[in-house]
Amino acid sequence: PVTFGTEIANAGGANELYVIFLEDISEKHHFEQMRRDFVTNVSHELKTPAGAISLLAETVSSAADDPDAVRYFSGRISKESDRLTELVQKLIALQKVQDEDGLAATDSEPVSIPKIVREAVAENEVQAAAKHIEIRMYFGDDTEGVTAETSNDGQPDTSLDDEIIVKGDADSLKTAVKNLVENAIHYSPENTHVGVSVRKNGRVQIRVVDQGIGIPADAQKRIFERFYRVDPARSRATGGTGLGLAITKHIVQDAGGTISVWSRPGEGSTFTIDLPNA
Ligand code: ADP
């Protein structure tokens, strides 16, 4: 679609002159549609837990003389309100990374990847332990070889901490890795392993490998979209928002990198972040 702007004719002259402004609005239209879809999605995602909370609260008040019921429904209310909080936090994070698109290079700092990986793993410790999942970390570069550690190793080998450096925002990059580790745990059965490896060879690669449910080929293209979930019911039941990978992708792009996925249903998934070396 095309819009036509002001039409100017020279005042009654023999050779009429027209100035026509042409503007392609298909992109604007597309953007507007995306914005509308986003608002619809957000409203829906917020309404679901909000509605549940209000229903559960009614149930609690009518079951006031049954302590077991009160405990059960209160627990569910608290779960739903955690969901609301997580959703709002992720929306704010998404807004922030979207606003920063294209600006990031100006306020970037040297970031030690082994350090942020260790922190991201530590922040997922409780969830991993609850499912008896061990997270193994590997750090390597071309000259020093590879070091391996698990989060409960005590004293980590920090010899590569000052070697594997990228330029970016430390908190954001940690969030990106944390989201991948969180998903790896989330979508894996109990008693499995999650591997997080960091490798420097010209560029810096962070790879998160799980032995989880995997992602069907047709869905692999879409998982980085906002609110896309392979199995909405399953993801919601386990507290997913469908925003984690969209946020992660923005962060990685802001740091000049790319993210990709390999996966086979029933075998597991591997997410790779590839960043320029500082
Ligand atoms: P969510 O909060 O739902 O996990 P994400 O944006 O982080 O949202 O992920 C989008 C979808 O991609 C998830 O709902 C899930 O279906 C799929 N997914 C992401 N990571 C994995 C993984 N490691 N294993 C299997 N499926 C995954």
Short mmCIF file of N, CA, C and O in Angstrom, two decimals, residues 37-164:
data_model
loop_
_atom_site.label_atom_id
_atom_site.label_comp_id
_atom_site.label_asym_id
_atom_site.label_seq_id
_atom_site.Cartn_x
_atom_site.Cartn_y
_atom_site.Cartn_z
N ASP A 37 -0.91 -7.16 18.29
CA ASP A 37 -0.81 -8.56 18.71
C ASP A 37 -0.15 -8.66 20.07
O ASP A 37 -0.55 -9.45 20.92
N PHE A 38 0.88 -7.82 20.25
CA PHE A 38 1.63 -7.85 21.50
C PHE A 38 0.72 -7.47 22.67
O PHE A 38 0.67 -8.15 23.70
N VAL A 39 -0.05 -6.39 22.49
CA VAL A 39 -0.95 -5.94 23.57
C VAL A 39 -1.99 -7.02 23.86
O VAL A 39 -2.29 -7.32 25.02
N THR A 40 -2.51 -7.66 22.80
CA THR A 40 -3.49 -8.73 22.99
C THR A 40 -2.87 -9.88 23.79
O THR A 40 -3.48 -10.40 24.73
N ASN A 41 -1.65 -10.24 23.41
CA ASN A 41 -0.95 -11.32 24.12
C ASN A 41 -0.72 -10.99 25.58
O ASN A 41 -0.97 -11.80 26.46
N VAL A 42 -0.23 -9.76 25.82
CA VAL A 42 0.06 -9.35 27.20
C VAL A 42 -1.22 -9.40 28.02
O VAL A 42 -1.25 -9.95 29.12
N SER A 43 -2.30 -8.84 27.46
CA SER A 43 -3.57 -8.81 28.20
C SER A 43 -4.00 -10.23 28.55
O SER A 43 -4.40 -10.51 29.68
N HIS A 44 -3.90 -11.11 27.56
CA HIS A 44 -4.32 -12.49 27.80
C HIS A 44 -3.46 -13.15 28.89
O HIS A 44 -3.98 -13.79 29.80
N GLU A 45 -2.15 -12.95 28.78
CA GLU A 45 -1.24 -13.58 29.74
C GLU A 45 -1.46 -13.05 31.16
O GLU A 45 -1.29 -13.76 32.13
N LEU A 46 -1.82 -11.76 31.27
CA LEU A 46 -2.06 -11.18 32.59
C LEU A 46 -3.42 -11.61 33.14
O LEU A 46 -3.58 -11.83 34.33
N LYS A 47 -4.39 -11.74 32.21
CA LYS A 47 -5.75 -12.08 32.65
C LYS A 47 -5.82 -13.49 33.23
O LYS A 47 -6.60 -13.73 34.14
N THR A 48 -5.02 -14.40 32.67
CA THR A 48 -5.13 -15.80 33.11
C THR A 48 -4.81 -15.95 34.61
O THR A 48 -5.66 -16.42 35.35
N PRO A 49 -3.61 -15.53 35.07
CA PRO A 49 -3.36 -15.66 36.51
C PRO A 49 -4.25 -14.75 37.36
O PRO A 49 -4.68 -15.14 38.45
N ALA A 50 -4.56 -13.55 36.84
CA ALA A 50 -5.39 -12.63 37.62
C ALA A 50 -6.77 -13.25 37.87
O ALA A 50 -7.30 -13.21 38.98
N GLY A 51 -7.33 -13.86 36.82
CA GLY A 51 -8.64 -14.51 36.95
C GLY A 51 -8.58 -15.67 37.92
O GLY A 51 -9.47 -15.86 38.75
N ALA A 52 -7.49 -16.45 37.84
CA ALA A 52 -7.33 -17.59 38.73
C ALA A 52 -7.25 -17.13 40.18
O ALA A 52 -7.87 -17.73 41.07
N ILE A 53 -6.50 -16.06 40.41
CA ILE A 53 -6.35 -15.56 41.79
C ILE A 53 -7.71 -15.16 42.35
O ILE A 53 -8.05 -15.53 43.49
N SER A 54 -8.50 -14.47 41.55
CA SER A 54 -9.77 -14.02 42.06
C SER A 54 -10.70 -15.20 42.37
O SER A 54 -11.36 -15.25 43.40
N LEU A 55 -10.70 -16.21 41.50
CA LEU A 55 -11.51 -17.41 41.74
C LEU A 55 -11.07 -18.16 43.00
O LEU A 55 -11.88 -18.58 43.83
N LEU A 56 -9.73 -18.31 43.10
CA LEU A 56 -9.18 -19.06 44.24
C LEU A 56 -9.46 -18.33 45.55
O LEU A 56 -9.75 -18.95 46.57
N ALA A 57 -9.40 -16.99 45.49
CA ALA A 57 -9.66 -16.21 46.71
C ALA A 57 -11.11 -16.41 47.17
O ALA A 57 -11.38 -16.57 48.37
N GLU A 58 -12.03 -16.45 46.20
CA GLU A 58 -13.43 -16.72 46.55
C GLU A 58 -13.56 -18.09 47.21
O GLU A 58 -14.25 -18.26 48.21
N THR A 59 -12.87 -19.07 46.63
CA THR A 59 -12.94 -20.44 47.15
C THR A 59 -12.40 -20.48 48.58
O THR A 59 -12.98 -21.14 49.44
N VAL A 60 -11.30 -19.77 48.82
CA VAL A 60 -10.72 -19.77 50.17
C VAL A 60 -11.74 -19.23 51.17
O VAL A 60 -11.96 -19.82 52.22
N SER A 61 -12.38 -18.13 50.79
CA SER A 61 -13.27 -17.54 51.80
C SER A 61 -14.48 -18.45 52.07
O SER A 61 -14.98 -18.48 53.18
N SER A 62 -14.88 -19.24 51.06
CA SER A 62 -16.02 -20.13 51.34
C SER A 62 -15.58 -21.42 52.03
O SER A 62 -16.41 -22.19 52.51
N ALA A 63 -14.26 -21.66 52.09
CA ALA A 63 -13.77 -22.88 52.75
C ALA A 63 -13.05 -22.54 54.06
O ALA A 63 -12.20 -23.29 54.53
N ALA A 64 -13.41 -21.38 54.63
CA ALA A 64 -12.66 -20.86 55.78
C ALA A 64 -12.57 -21.82 56.97
O ALA A 64 -11.59 -21.79 57.72
N ASP A 65 -13.53 -22.73 57.13
CA ASP A 65 -13.47 -23.62 58.31
C ASP A 65 -12.78 -24.95 58.01
O ASP A 65 -12.79 -25.86 58.83
N ASP A 66 -12.16 -25.06 56.84
CA ASP A 66 -11.41 -26.28 56.50
C ASP A 66 -9.93 -25.91 56.31
O ASP A 66 -9.52 -25.47 55.23
N PRO A 67 -9.11 -26.10 57.34
CA PRO A 67 -7.72 -25.65 57.29
C PRO A 67 -6.93 -26.25 56.12
O PRO A 67 -6.13 -25.55 55.50
N ASP A 68 -7.18 -27.51 55.78
CA ASP A 68 -6.45 -28.13 54.66
C ASP A 68 -6.76 -27.43 53.35
O ASP A 68 -5.87 -27.15 52.54
N ALA A 69 -8.05 -27.16 53.16
CA ALA A 69 -8.47 -26.48 51.92
C ALA A 69 -7.87 -25.08 51.87
O ALA A 69 -7.37 -24.65 50.82
N VAL A 70 -7.89 -24.39 52.99
CA VAL A 70 -7.33 -23.03 53.03
C VAL A 70 -5.86 -23.07 52.65
O VAL A 70 -5.38 -22.28 51.83
N ARG A 71 -5.13 -24.05 53.22
CA ARG A 71 -3.70 -24.16 52.92
C ARG A 71 -3.48 -24.44 51.42
O ARG A 71 -2.66 -23.82 50.77
N TYR A 72 -4.27 -25.38 50.90
CA TYR A 72 -4.13 -25.75 49.49
C TYR A 72 -4.40 -24.56 48.57
O TYR A 72 -3.59 -24.22 47.70
N PHE A 73 -5.54 -23.89 48.79
CA PHE A 73 -5.89 -22.79 47.89
C PHE A 73 -4.98 -21.58 48.07
O PHE A 73 -4.67 -20.88 47.12
N SER A 74 -4.51 -21.36 49.31
CA SER A 74 -3.57 -20.25 49.52
C SER A 74 -2.28 -20.51 48.76
O SER A 74 -1.70 -19.60 48.16
N GLY A 75 -1.84 -21.77 48.78
CA GLY A 75 -0.63 -22.15 48.04
C GLY A 75 -0.79 -21.84 46.55
O GLY A 75 0.12 -21.34 45.90
N ARG A 76 -1.98 -22.16 46.04
CA ARG A 76 -2.20 -21.92 44.60
C ARG A 76 -2.27 -20.43 44.30
O ARG A 76 -1.78 -19.97 43.26
N ILE A 77 -2.85 -19.67 45.22
CA ILE A 77 -2.90 -18.21 45.02
C ILE A 77 -1.48 -17.67 44.96
O ILE A 77 -1.13 -16.86 44.10
N SER A 78 -0.65 -18.16 45.87
CA SER A 78 0.72 -17.65 45.91
C SER A 78 1.47 -18.02 44.62
O SER A 78 2.25 -17.23 44.08
N LYS A 79 1.21 -19.23 44.09
CA LYS A 79 1.84 -19.64 42.83
C LYS A 79 1.42 -18.73 41.68
O LYS A 79 2.25 -18.30 40.87
N GLU A 80 0.12 -18.47 41.61
CA GLU A 80 -0.39 -17.62 40.52
C GLU A 80 0.14 -16.20 40.64
O GLU A 80 0.43 -15.56 39.63
N SER A 81 0.30 -15.72 41.87
CA SER A 81 0.80 -14.35 41.98
C SER A 81 2.29 -14.30 41.66
O SER A 81 2.77 -13.31 41.10
N ASP A 82 3.03 -15.39 41.94
CA ASP A 82 4.43 -15.46 41.49
C ASP A 82 4.50 -15.37 39.97
O ASP A 82 5.39 -14.75 39.40
N ARG A 83 3.56 -16.04 39.33
CA ARG A 83 3.50 -16.03 37.87
C ARG A 83 3.29 -14.62 37.32
O ARG A 83 3.95 -14.21 36.37
N LEU A 84 2.37 -13.91 37.99
CA LEU A 84 2.12 -12.52 37.58
C LEU A 84 3.38 -11.69 37.72
O LEU A 84 3.74 -10.93 36.82
N THR A 85 4.05 -11.86 38.86
CA THR A 85 5.28 -11.10 39.11
C THR A 85 6.32 -11.41 38.05
O THR A 85 6.95 -10.52 37.49
N GLU A 86 6.50 -12.71 37.76
CA GLU A 86 7.51 -13.11 36.77
C GLU A 86 7.19 -12.52 35.40
O GLU A 86 8.08 -12.01 34.70
N LEU A 87 5.92 -12.56 35.07
CA LEU A 87 5.50 -12.03 33.77
C LEU A 87 5.81 -10.54 33.67
O LEU A 87 6.36 -10.07 32.67
N VAL A 88 5.47 -9.79 34.72
CA VAL A 88 5.71 -8.35 34.70
C VAL A 88 7.23 -8.07 34.64
O VAL A 88 7.67 -7.23 33.85
N GLN A 89 8.01 -8.83 35.41
CA GLN A 89 9.47 -8.64 35.37
C GLN A 89 10.02 -8.90 33.98
O GLN A 89 10.86 -8.17 33.47
N LYS A 90 9.53 -9.99 33.35
CA LYS A 90 10.03 -10.33 32.01
C LYS A 90 9.60 -9.28 30.99
O LYS A 90 10.35 -8.96 30.07
N LEU A 91 8.39 -8.75 31.15
CA LEU A 91 7.93 -7.70 30.22
C LEU A 91 8.81 -6.47 30.33
O LEU A 91 9.17 -5.86 29.33
N ILE A 92 9.16 -6.11 31.55
CA ILE A 92 10.04 -4.94 31.76
C ILE A 92 11.41 -5.22 31.14
O ILE A 92 11.97 -4.37 30.45
N ALA A 93 11.91 -6.45 31.35
CA ALA A 93 13.22 -6.82 30.77
C ALA A 93 13.17 -6.74 29.25
O ALA A 93 14.10 -6.24 28.61
N LEU A 94 12.07 -7.23 28.67
CA LEU A 94 11.94 -7.21 27.21
C LEU A 94 11.90 -5.78 26.70
O LEU A 94 12.57 -5.43 25.73
N GLN A 95 11.11 -4.94 27.38
CA GLN A 95 11.01 -3.53 27.01
C GLN A 95 12.40 -2.90 27.02
O GLN A 95 12.79 -2.19 26.10
N LYS A 96 13.16 -3.21 28.06
CA LYS A 96 14.49 -2.62 28.23
C LYS A 96 15.42 -3.04 27.07
O LYS A 96 16.05 -2.19 26.45
N VAL A 97 15.44 -4.33 26.76
CA VAL A 97 16.35 -4.74 25.69
C VAL A 97 15.90 -4.25 24.33
O VAL A 97 16.72 -3.97 23.46
N GLN A 98 14.58 -4.11 24.16
CA GLN A 98 14.11 -3.58 22.87
C GLN A 98 14.48 -2.12 22.72
O GLN A 98 14.89 -1.68 21.66
N ASP A 99 14.37 -1.36 23.83
CA ASP A 99 14.74 0.06 23.79
C ASP A 99 16.22 0.24 23.49
O ASP A 99 16.64 1.22 22.91
N GLU A 100 17.02 -0.74 23.95
CA GLU A 100 18.46 -0.62 23.80
C GLU A 100 18.98 -1.07 22.44
O GLU A 100 20.14 -0.89 22.12
N ASP A 101 18.11 -1.68 21.64
CA ASP A 101 18.55 -2.18 20.34
C ASP A 101 19.26 -1.08 19.56
O ASP A 101 18.74 0.01 19.39
N GLY A 102 20.45 -1.39 19.11
CA GLY A 102 21.18 -0.44 18.29
C GLY A 102 21.97 0.58 19.09
O GLY A 102 22.83 1.26 18.56
N LEU A 103 21.68 0.70 20.38
CA LEU A 103 22.39 1.68 21.20
C LEU A 103 23.50 1.01 22.01
O LEU A 103 24.42 1.65 22.49
N ALA A 104 23.38 -0.30 22.17
CA ALA A 104 24.19 -1.02 23.14
C ALA A 104 25.69 -0.79 23.01
O ALA A 104 26.38 -0.68 24.01
N ALA A 105 26.15 -0.70 21.76
CA ALA A 105 27.59 -0.61 21.55
C ALA A 105 28.20 0.57 22.31
O ALA A 105 29.36 0.52 22.71
N THR A 106 27.40 1.62 22.54
CA THR A 106 27.92 2.81 23.19
C THR A 106 28.21 2.60 24.68
O THR A 106 29.11 3.21 25.21
N ASP A 107 27.42 1.76 25.35
CA ASP A 107 27.68 1.62 26.79
C ASP A 107 28.09 0.20 27.16
O ASP A 107 27.63 -0.35 28.13
N SER A 108 28.99 -0.37 26.34
CA SER A 108 29.40 -1.73 26.67
C SER A 108 30.74 -1.73 27.40
O SER A 108 31.54 -0.81 27.26
N GLU A 109 30.94 -2.77 28.17
CA GLU A 109 32.14 -2.89 29.00
C GLU A 109 32.72 -4.29 28.80
O GLU A 109 32.01 -5.18 28.33
N PRO A 110 33.98 -4.52 29.18
CA PRO A 110 34.52 -5.88 29.06
C PRO A 110 33.83 -6.80 30.08
O PRO A 110 33.70 -6.45 31.25
N VAL A 111 33.36 -7.95 29.60
CA VAL A 111 32.64 -8.88 30.48
C VAL A 111 33.36 -10.23 30.46
O VAL A 111 33.61 -10.79 29.39
N SER A 112 33.66 -10.75 31.65
CA SER A 112 34.28 -12.07 31.76
C SER A 112 33.19 -13.13 31.65
O SER A 112 32.33 -13.25 32.51
N ILE A 113 33.24 -13.91 30.56
CA ILE A 113 32.18 -14.89 30.33
C ILE A 113 32.19 -16.03 31.38
O ILE A 113 31.14 -16.41 31.88
N PRO A 114 33.39 -16.58 31.74
CA PRO A 114 33.34 -17.62 32.77
C PRO A 114 32.66 -17.13 34.06
O PRO A 114 31.89 -17.85 34.68
N LYS A 115 32.92 -15.88 34.43
CA LYS A 115 32.31 -15.33 35.65
C LYS A 115 30.79 -15.29 35.56
O LYS A 115 30.10 -15.74 36.46
N ILE A 116 30.28 -14.74 34.46
CA ILE A 116 28.81 -14.62 34.38
C ILE A 116 28.15 -15.99 34.22
O ILE A 116 27.05 -16.21 34.70
N VAL A 117 28.86 -16.92 33.58
CA VAL A 117 28.30 -18.27 33.45
C VAL A 117 28.17 -18.92 34.83
O VAL A 117 27.14 -19.49 35.18
N ARG A 118 29.24 -18.79 35.64
CA ARG A 118 29.19 -19.35 37.00
C ARG A 118 28.03 -18.75 37.80
O ARG A 118 27.33 -19.45 38.50
N GLU A 119 27.85 -17.43 37.66
CA GLU A 119 26.77 -16.77 38.40
C GLU A 119 25.39 -17.24 37.90
O GLU A 119 24.50 -17.53 38.70
N ALA A 120 25.27 -17.34 36.58
CA ALA A 120 23.98 -17.76 36.00
C ALA A 120 23.64 -19.18 36.46
O ALA A 120 22.49 -19.49 36.78
N VAL A 121 24.65 -20.04 36.52
CA VAL A 121 24.44 -21.42 36.96
C VAL A 121 24.07 -21.43 38.44
O VAL A 121 23.12 -22.11 38.86
N ALA A 122 24.80 -20.64 39.24
CA ALA A 122 24.52 -20.60 40.69
C ALA A 122 23.08 -20.17 40.95
O ALA A 122 22.43 -20.69 41.85
N GLU A 123 22.59 -19.24 40.14
CA GLU A 123 21.23 -18.75 40.35
C GLU A 123 20.15 -19.76 39.93
O GLU A 123 18.97 -19.55 40.19
N ASN A 124 20.57 -20.84 39.29
CA ASN A 124 19.61 -21.89 38.92
C ASN A 124 19.78 -23.16 39.77
O ASN A 124 19.13 -24.17 39.51
N GLU A 125 20.69 -23.06 40.72
CA GLU A 125 21.06 -24.20 41.56
C GLU A 125 19.87 -24.90 42.23
O GLU A 125 19.74 -26.12 42.17
N VAL A 126 19.00 -24.08 42.85
CA VAL A 126 17.89 -24.65 43.62
C VAL A 126 16.97 -25.46 42.71
O VAL A 126 16.60 -26.60 43.05
N GLN A 127 16.64 -24.89 41.55
CA GLN A 127 15.74 -25.59 40.61
C GLN A 127 16.39 -26.88 40.11
O GLN A 127 15.73 -27.90 39.97
N ALA A 128 17.71 -26.82 39.85
CA ALA A 128 18.41 -28.02 39.36
C ALA A 128 18.41 -29.10 40.45
O ALA A 128 18.11 -30.26 40.18
N ALA A 129 18.74 -28.70 41.67
CA ALA A 129 18.82 -29.67 42.77
C ALA A 129 17.47 -30.33 43.01
O ALA A 129 17.39 -31.54 43.25
N ALA A 130 16.39 -29.55 42.86
CA ALA A 130 15.05 -30.10 43.09
C ALA A 130 14.75 -31.22 42.10
O ALA A 130 13.96 -32.13 42.40
N LYS A 131 15.38 -31.19 40.92
CA LYS A 131 15.14 -32.25 39.93
C LYS A 131 16.34 -33.19 39.80
O LYS A 131 16.41 -33.98 38.87
N HIS A 132 17.25 -33.11 40.75
CA HIS A 132 18.47 -33.93 40.72
C HIS A 132 19.19 -33.81 39.40
O HIS A 132 19.64 -34.80 38.81
N ILE A 133 19.28 -32.61 38.92
CA ILE A 133 20.00 -32.36 37.67
C ILE A 133 21.36 -31.76 38.01
O ILE A 133 21.44 -30.79 38.77
N GLU A 134 22.42 -32.37 37.48
CA GLU A 134 23.75 -31.81 37.72
C GLU A 134 24.14 -30.91 36.56
O GLU A 134 23.95 -31.27 35.40
N ILE A 135 24.64 -29.74 36.91
CA ILE A 135 25.07 -28.82 35.85
C ILE A 135 26.59 -28.82 35.80
O ILE A 135 27.26 -28.55 36.80
N ARG A 136 27.13 -29.19 34.66
CA ARG A 136 28.59 -29.21 34.49
C ARG A 136 29.02 -28.03 33.63
O ARG A 136 28.38 -27.74 32.63
N MET A 137 30.11 -27.40 34.04
CA MET A 137 30.61 -26.27 33.25
C MET A 137 31.98 -26.60 32.68
O MET A 137 32.78 -27.25 33.34
N TYR A 138 32.21 -26.16 31.45
CA TYR A 138 33.51 -26.38 30.80
C TYR A 138 33.98 -25.04 30.25
O TYR A 138 33.20 -24.33 29.60
N PHE A 139 35.22 -24.71 30.52
CA PHE A 139 35.78 -23.47 29.96
C PHE A 139 37.03 -23.83 29.20
O PHE A 139 37.89 -24.55 29.71
N GLY A 140 37.14 -23.33 27.98
CA GLY A 140 38.34 -23.68 27.21
C GLY A 140 38.75 -22.60 26.24
O GLY A 140 37.94 -21.82 25.78
N ASP A 141 40.04 -22.54 25.96
CA ASP A 141 40.50 -21.73 24.83
C ASP A 141 41.60 -22.47 24.10
O ASP A 141 42.03 -23.55 24.53
N ASP A 142 42.05 -21.91 22.99
CA ASP A 142 42.96 -22.64 22.13
C ASP A 142 44.29 -22.97 22.79
O ASP A 142 44.90 -23.99 22.49
N THR A 143 44.73 -22.10 23.70
CA THR A 143 46.06 -22.32 24.27
C THR A 143 46.03 -23.07 25.59
O THR A 143 46.89 -23.89 25.87
N GLU A 144 45.03 -22.80 26.42
CA GLU A 144 45.03 -23.34 27.78
C GLU A 144 44.36 -24.70 27.92
O GLU A 144 44.41 -25.31 28.99
N GLY A 145 43.63 -25.14 26.87
CA GLY A 145 42.89 -26.39 27.02
C GLY A 145 41.59 -26.15 27.76
O GLY A 145 41.15 -25.02 27.90
N VAL A 146 40.99 -27.22 28.27
CA VAL A 146 39.66 -27.10 28.85
C VAL A 146 39.69 -27.38 30.35
O VAL A 146 40.37 -28.29 30.80
N THR A 147 38.96 -26.56 31.11
CA THR A 147 38.77 -26.87 32.53
C THR A 147 37.31 -27.25 32.72
O THR A 147 36.44 -26.75 32.03
N ALA A 148 37.06 -28.16 33.65
CA ALA A 148 35.68 -28.59 33.90
C ALA A 148 35.35 -28.38 35.36
O ALA A 148 36.21 -28.51 36.22
N GLU A 149 34.12 -27.99 35.64
CA GLU A 149 33.71 -27.87 37.03
C GLU A 149 32.21 -28.04 37.17
O GLU A 149 31.46 -27.86 36.21
N THR A 150 31.76 -28.40 38.36
CA THR A 150 30.34 -28.35 38.67
C THR A 150 30.18 -27.26 39.71
O THR A 150 31.16 -26.83 40.32
N SER A 151 28.94 -26.81 39.89
CA SER A 151 28.74 -25.66 40.75
C SER A 151 29.07 -25.95 42.20
O SER A 151 29.30 -25.05 42.99
N ASN A 152 29.09 -27.24 42.61
CA ASN A 152 29.44 -27.53 44.00
C ASN A 152 30.88 -28.02 44.17
O ASN A 152 31.20 -28.73 45.10
N ASP A 153 31.74 -27.62 43.23
CA ASP A 153 33.15 -27.99 43.30
C ASP A 153 33.92 -27.24 44.38
O ASP A 153 35.07 -27.57 44.66
N GLY A 154 33.30 -26.22 44.96
CA GLY A 154 34.02 -25.43 45.95
C GLY A 154 34.83 -24.36 45.28
O GLY A 154 34.30 -23.38 44.79
N GLN A 155 36.15 -24.57 45.19
CA GLN A 155 37.04 -23.55 44.63
C GLN A 155 37.14 -23.70 43.10
O GLN A 155 37.78 -24.62 42.61
N PRO A 156 36.47 -22.81 42.32
CA PRO A 156 36.55 -22.97 40.87
C PRO A 156 37.91 -22.58 40.31
O PRO A 156 38.64 -21.80 40.93
N ASP A 157 38.27 -23.16 39.16
CA ASP A 157 39.50 -22.80 38.46
C ASP A 157 39.22 -21.52 37.67
O ASP A 157 38.49 -21.54 36.68
N THR A 158 39.82 -20.43 38.11
CA THR A 158 39.48 -19.14 37.48
C THR A 158 40.54 -18.69 36.47
O THR A 158 40.57 -17.53 36.07
N SER A 159 41.39 -19.66 36.04
CA SER A 159 42.52 -19.27 35.19
C SER A 159 42.11 -18.62 33.87
O SER A 159 42.86 -17.85 33.29
N LEU A 160 40.89 -18.94 33.40
CA LEU A 160 40.48 -18.37 32.11
C LEU A 160 39.56 -17.15 32.25
O LEU A 160 39.12 -16.58 31.26
N ASP A 161 39.29 -16.79 33.51
CA ASP A 161 38.32 -15.69 33.73
C ASP A 161 38.72 -14.40 33.03
O ASP A 161 37.87 -13.66 32.54
N ASP A 162 40.05 -14.12 33.00
CA ASP A 162 40.48 -12.87 32.37
C ASP A 162 40.86 -13.06 30.91
O ASP A 162 41.32 -12.14 30.25
N GLU A 163 40.70 -14.29 30.42
CA GLU A 163 41.06 -14.60 29.03
C GLU A 163 39.85 -14.53 28.12
O GLU A 163 39.94 -14.12 26.96
N ILE A 164 38.72 -15.02 28.65
CA ILE A 164 37.53 -15.10 27.79
C ILE A 164 36.63 -13.90 28.08
O ILE A 164 35.81 -13.91 28.99
#
